[in-house]
Coordinates of C-alpha atoms in Angstrom, one line a residue:
M100 CA 194.2 -21.8 -8.9
E101 CA 196.4 -20.5 -6.2
G102 CA 196.3 -18.7 -2.9
L103 CA 195.7 -15.0 -2.6
W104 CA 198.5 -12.4 -2.9
Q105 CA 199.1 -9.7 -0.4
E106 CA 197.6 -7.0 -2.7
D107 CA 194.4 -9.0 -3.5
P108 CA 191.2 -7.7 -2.0
S109 CA 189.8 -9.7 1.0
R110 CA 186.3 -8.9 -0.1
I111 CA 184.6 -8.1 -3.3
G112 CA 181.1 -6.7 -2.7
E113 CA 179.3 -9.3 -0.5
F114 CA 181.8 -12.0 -1.3
V115 CA 184.9 -13.1 0.6
T116 CA 187.8 -13.9 -1.7
L117 CA 189.2 -17.4 -1.3
A118 CA 191.7 -17.9 -4.1
R119 CA 193.1 -16.6 -7.4
L120 CA 191.8 -18.5 -10.4
D121 CA 194.9 -17.8 -12.4
G122 CA 198.3 -18.9 -11.2
A123 CA 201.5 -16.8 -11.5
A124 CA 203.3 -19.4 -13.7
G125 CA 203.5 -18.8 -17.4
A126 CA 203.8 -15.8 -19.6
Q127 CA 200.3 -15.4 -20.9
V128 CA 198.5 -12.1 -20.2
V129 CA 195.3 -12.4 -18.2
P130 CA 192.8 -9.6 -19.2
E131 CA 191.1 -9.5 -15.8
R132 CA 191.8 -10.4 -12.2
R133 CA 189.8 -13.4 -11.4
Y134 CA 188.9 -15.0 -8.0
V135 CA 187.0 -17.8 -6.4
A136 CA 184.9 -16.2 -3.7
R137 CA 182.1 -17.1 -1.3
S138 CA 179.3 -15.2 0.4
A139 CA 179.8 -14.7 4.1
D140 CA 177.0 -17.1 5.0
G141 CA 178.7 -19.8 2.9
A142 CA 175.7 -20.3 0.7
R143 CA 177.0 -19.0 -2.6
T144 CA 180.4 -19.7 -4.3
V145 CA 181.2 -17.6 -7.3
L146 CA 183.8 -16.6 -9.8
V147 CA 184.4 -12.9 -9.6
S148 CA 186.3 -10.7 -12.1
L149 CA 187.9 -7.3 -11.7
P150 CA 189.7 -5.0 -14.2
A151 CA 193.4 -5.8 -14.7
A152 CA 195.8 -3.8 -12.7
G153 CA 196.4 -0.5 -14.4
A154 CA 193.3 -0.8 -16.7
D155 CA 190.6 1.8 -17.1
P156 CA 187.8 0.7 -14.7
G157 CA 185.2 2.8 -16.5
R158 CA 185.8 1.2 -19.9
W159 CA 186.0 -2.2 -18.3
A160 CA 182.7 -1.7 -16.6
V161 CA 181.0 -0.7 -19.8
E162 CA 182.1 -4.0 -21.4
A163 CA 181.0 -5.9 -18.3
Q164 CA 177.5 -4.4 -18.5
G165 CA 177.4 -5.4 -22.2
A166 CA 178.3 -9.0 -21.3
G167 CA 175.6 -9.0 -18.6
R168 CA 173.0 -8.3 -21.3
L169 CA 174.1 -11.1 -23.6
V170 CA 172.7 -14.6 -23.6
Q171 CA 175.1 -16.0 -26.2
P172 CA 175.9 -19.8 -26.3
G173 CA 179.7 -20.2 -25.8
F174 CA 180.1 -17.0 -23.8
W175 CA 180.6 -17.2 -20.0
P176 CA 177.5 -15.7 -18.5
V177 CA 177.7 -12.6 -16.3
A178 CA 175.1 -13.0 -13.6
Q179 CA 175.8 -10.1 -11.3
L180 CA 177.3 -6.7 -11.6
G181 CA 178.5 -4.6 -8.7
G182 CA 181.0 -2.2 -7.2
T183 CA 181.7 1.5 -7.8
A184 CA 183.1 3.5 -10.6
A185 CA 186.6 3.0 -9.3
F186 CA 186.1 -0.6 -8.3
P187 CA 183.7 -2.4 -10.6
W188 CA 183.2 -6.2 -10.6
H189 CA 181.1 -9.0 -12.0
A190 CA 180.3 -12.4 -10.7
S191 CA 178.7 -15.7 -11.8
P192 CA 178.0 -19.0 -9.9
Y193 CA 181.1 -21.1 -9.6
R194 CA 181.6 -24.2 -11.8
P195 CA 184.9 -26.0 -12.4
V196 CA 186.8 -24.2 -15.1
L197 CA 190.4 -24.3 -16.4
P198 CA 191.8 -21.3 -18.2
L199 CA 193.6 -22.6 -21.3
P200 CA 197.1 -21.9 -19.9
A201 CA 196.2 -23.9 -16.8
A202 CA 194.9 -26.8 -19.0
L203 CA 198.2 -26.9 -20.8
A204 CA 200.0 -26.9 -17.5
A205 CA 197.8 -29.8 -16.2
Y206 CA 198.3 -31.8 -19.4
G207 CA 202.1 -31.2 -19.3
G208 CA 202.4 -29.3 -22.6
P209 CA 200.5 -28.6 -25.8
L210 CA 197.2 -30.4 -26.3
P211 CA 196.7 -33.3 -28.7
E212 CA 195.5 -32.2 -32.2
D213 CA 192.1 -33.8 -31.7
A214 CA 191.6 -31.8 -28.5
V215 CA 192.7 -28.6 -30.3
R216 CA 190.3 -29.3 -33.1
A217 CA 187.4 -29.9 -30.8
M218 CA 188.1 -26.8 -28.8
G219 CA 188.7 -24.7 -31.9
A220 CA 185.5 -25.9 -33.6
A221 CA 183.4 -25.0 -30.6
L222 CA 185.0 -21.5 -30.4
A223 CA 184.6 -20.9 -34.1
E224 CA 181.0 -21.8 -33.9
T225 CA 180.5 -19.5 -31.0
L226 CA 182.1 -16.6 -32.8
A227 CA 180.2 -17.3 -36.0
S228 CA 176.8 -17.3 -34.2
A229 CA 177.8 -14.2 -32.4
R230 CA 178.7 -12.5 -35.6
V231 CA 175.2 -13.2 -37.1
L232 CA 173.8 -11.1 -34.2
G233 CA 176.4 -8.4 -34.8
V234 CA 178.3 -9.2 -31.6
V235 CA 182.1 -9.0 -31.6
H236 CA 183.6 -10.6 -28.5
G237 CA 186.7 -8.5 -28.6
G238 CA 188.8 -10.4 -26.0
V239 CA 189.7 -13.8 -27.4
C240 CA 193.1 -15.0 -26.1
P241 CA 194.3 -18.1 -24.2
A242 CA 193.4 -16.8 -20.8
S243 CA 189.9 -15.9 -21.9
V244 CA 189.2 -19.5 -23.0
W245 CA 187.9 -21.5 -20.1
L246 CA 187.7 -25.3 -20.6
T247 CA 184.8 -27.0 -18.8
A248 CA 183.4 -30.5 -18.8
Y249 CA 180.7 -29.3 -21.2
G250 CA 182.9 -27.4 -23.7
P251 CA 185.0 -24.2 -23.9
L252 CA 183.5 -20.9 -22.9
L253 CA 184.8 -17.4 -23.8
T254 CA 185.3 -14.9 -21.0
C255 CA 186.9 -11.4 -20.8
F256 CA 184.2 -9.9 -23.1
G257 CA 185.5 -6.6 -24.7
A258 CA 189.0 -6.7 -23.2
V259 CA 190.5 -5.1 -26.3
R260 CA 187.8 -2.4 -26.5
A261 CA 188.3 -1.8 -22.8
A262 CA 192.0 -1.3 -23.2
A263 CA 191.7 1.9 -25.4
P264 CA 189.3 3.6 -27.8
E265 CA 189.8 3.5 -31.5
G266 CA 192.7 5.6 -32.7
V267 CA 194.9 4.7 -29.7
P268 CA 197.5 2.0 -30.2
R269 CA 196.8 -0.9 -27.9
A270 CA 200.0 -3.0 -27.9
G271 CA 201.4 -3.2 -24.5
L272 CA 198.4 -1.9 -22.6
P273 CA 197.2 -3.6 -19.4
G274 CA 195.0 -6.6 -20.0
V275 CA 195.9 -7.0 -23.7
D276 CA 197.7 -10.2 -25.0
A277 CA 199.9 -8.8 -27.7
G278 CA 200.2 -12.3 -29.3
C279 CA 196.5 -12.3 -30.0
L280 CA 196.1 -8.7 -31.1
A281 CA 195.6 -8.3 -34.8
P282 CA 197.9 -5.8 -36.4
E283 CA 195.1 -3.4 -37.3
Q284 CA 193.9 -3.5 -33.7
A285 CA 197.4 -3.0 -32.3
A286 CA 197.6 0.1 -34.4
G287 CA 194.4 1.5 -32.9
G288 CA 192.0 0.3 -35.6
P289 CA 188.4 -1.0 -34.9
V290 CA 187.8 -4.1 -33.0
G291 CA 186.0 -6.1 -35.7
A292 CA 185.2 -9.6 -36.9
P293 CA 188.5 -10.2 -38.8
G294 CA 190.4 -9.5 -35.5
E295 CA 188.4 -12.2 -33.8
V296 CA 189.7 -14.7 -36.4
Y297 CA 193.2 -13.6 -35.9
A298 CA 192.9 -14.1 -32.1
L299 CA 191.3 -17.5 -32.7
G300 CA 194.2 -18.5 -34.8
A301 CA 196.6 -17.4 -32.0
V302 CA 194.6 -19.5 -29.5
L303 CA 194.8 -22.5 -31.8
A304 CA 198.5 -22.0 -32.1
Y305 CA 198.9 -21.7 -28.4
A306 CA 196.9 -24.8 -27.7
A307 CA 198.9 -26.8 -30.2
T308 CA 202.4 -25.4 -29.5
G309 CA 202.3 -23.5 -26.2
H310 CA 203.0 -20.2 -28.1
T311 CA 200.6 -17.7 -29.6
V312 CA 203.2 -16.7 -32.2
P313 CA 205.0 -20.0 -33.0
E314 CA 207.3 -20.7 -35.9
R315 CA 205.2 -22.1 -38.8
A316 CA 207.0 -25.5 -38.5
E317 CA 206.0 -25.8 -34.9
I318 CA 202.3 -26.0 -35.8
P319 CA 201.1 -29.6 -36.4
A320 CA 200.9 -30.2 -40.1
G321 CA 197.1 -30.8 -40.0
L322 CA 196.5 -27.3 -38.6
R323 CA 199.3 -25.4 -40.2
A324 CA 197.5 -24.0 -43.2
L325 CA 194.4 -23.0 -41.3
V326 CA 196.3 -21.3 -38.4
S327 CA 198.5 -19.5 -40.8
A328 CA 195.5 -18.2 -42.7
C329 CA 193.9 -17.0 -39.5
L330 CA 197.1 -15.2 -38.6
S331 CA 197.4 -13.3 -41.9
R332 CA 198.4 -9.7 -41.5
D333 CA 195.8 -8.8 -44.1
P334 CA 192.3 -8.9 -42.5
A335 CA 190.7 -9.6 -45.9
A336 CA 192.8 -12.8 -46.3
R337 CA 191.6 -14.4 -43.0
P338 CA 188.8 -17.0 -43.2
E339 CA 185.3 -16.5 -41.9
P340 CA 184.6 -18.3 -38.5
A341 CA 182.2 -20.6 -40.3
R342 CA 185.0 -21.8 -42.6
V343 CA 187.3 -22.3 -39.6
F344 CA 184.6 -24.4 -38.0
A345 CA 184.2 -26.5 -41.2
E346 CA 187.9 -27.2 -41.5
L347 CA 188.3 -28.1 -37.8
A348 CA 185.3 -30.4 -37.7
P349 CA 184.7 -31.8 -41.2
G350 CA 181.2 -33.1 -41.6
A351 CA 180.0 -31.8 -38.2
A352 CA 176.6 -30.2 -38.2
Y353 CA 176.6 -26.5 -37.4
G354 CA 175.1 -25.8 -34.0
T355 CA 176.4 -29.0 -32.4
Q356 CA 179.9 -28.0 -31.2
A357 CA 179.5 -24.9 -28.9
A358 CA 179.5 -25.5 -25.1
G359 CA 176.1 -27.0 -24.1
A360 CA 174.5 -29.5 -21.8
E361 CA 176.3 -32.6 -22.8
P362 CA 179.8 -33.5 -21.5
V363 CA 182.7 -33.3 -24.1
A364 CA 185.8 -35.4 -24.5
L365 CA 188.9 -33.9 -22.8
P366 CA 192.3 -35.3 -22.1
G367 CA 192.3 -37.3 -18.9
R368 CA 194.8 -35.1 -17.1
V369 CA 192.6 -32.0 -17.9
V370 CA 189.5 -33.8 -16.5
A371 CA 191.5 -34.7 -13.4
A372 CA 192.6 -31.1 -12.9
L373 CA 188.9 -29.9 -13.2
S374 CA 188.0 -32.5 -10.6
E375 CA 190.8 -31.5 -8.3
Q376 CA 189.8 -27.8 -8.5
A377 CA 186.2 -28.6 -7.7
A378 CA 187.3 -30.7 -4.7
G379 CA 189.6 -27.9 -3.5
V380 CA 186.9 -25.2 -3.8
L381 CA 184.5 -27.4 -1.9
A382 CA 187.0 -27.9 0.9
M383 CA 187.8 -24.1 1.2
E384 CA 186.5 -22.6 4.5
L385 CA 185.8 -19.1 5.4
S386 CA 187.9 -17.7 8.3
A387 CA 186.1 -17.5 11.6
E388 CA 186.0 -13.7 11.6
V389 CA 183.7 -13.5 8.5
R390 CA 181.3 -16.3 9.5

């Protein structure tokens, strides 16, 4: 979290923007512009998202509307939609969250293997349950993973679909993390379930090494075969999300790992960063002219 930039909006709908959720440090692409904001009366604090700079606001809004209709465990809930055709936004009540790149920065580097496994198992379970319902998230990348005290949540629903329609190459487009883009999707192919597994593999690689496209030897030995399988260039060779879940959490009961109501174990420095963020947001004040 950091202060607003000159080009950031001072207001988004009825909310006054207070801070950027994502810092400038690091090389990870963020699919959306994300802010901490508060209603003018001070009663509501929210996390608000806008399309990435240069992205198509119409396509982004379609995906935001789709996210607003979903009640999917492990997905960040979209509670409010607003704006215009040229300036769409969505908002949800604030809770302490750390985008995965911020979590690595708080920890001081790649996460321990047990933390990577726990996060990955929760994400794999989320994607597997969504797949049963015919839902493809279409936006998995390090910046779209928010770590919370109750487990990881996926944000940026439909970011790859929003970038361009089928048939249009997507590599290099605004809001698209090329390191998480399956080769078939980069070439303009459909945003399907195999691409989700590729992106999940890239997220696991990032959490364990600090890079979405690491050298194979950089990946911890206990994760190397699974991550490599997820990152296969052949969609048919990638494992199903349920298999990824089983390999990351051997013996765990399905349905127990996705973000829920019970706190989860996180590295101490990540917990401290979540607490620091919450305290910082609580201490933020609206300027006198908007009260």
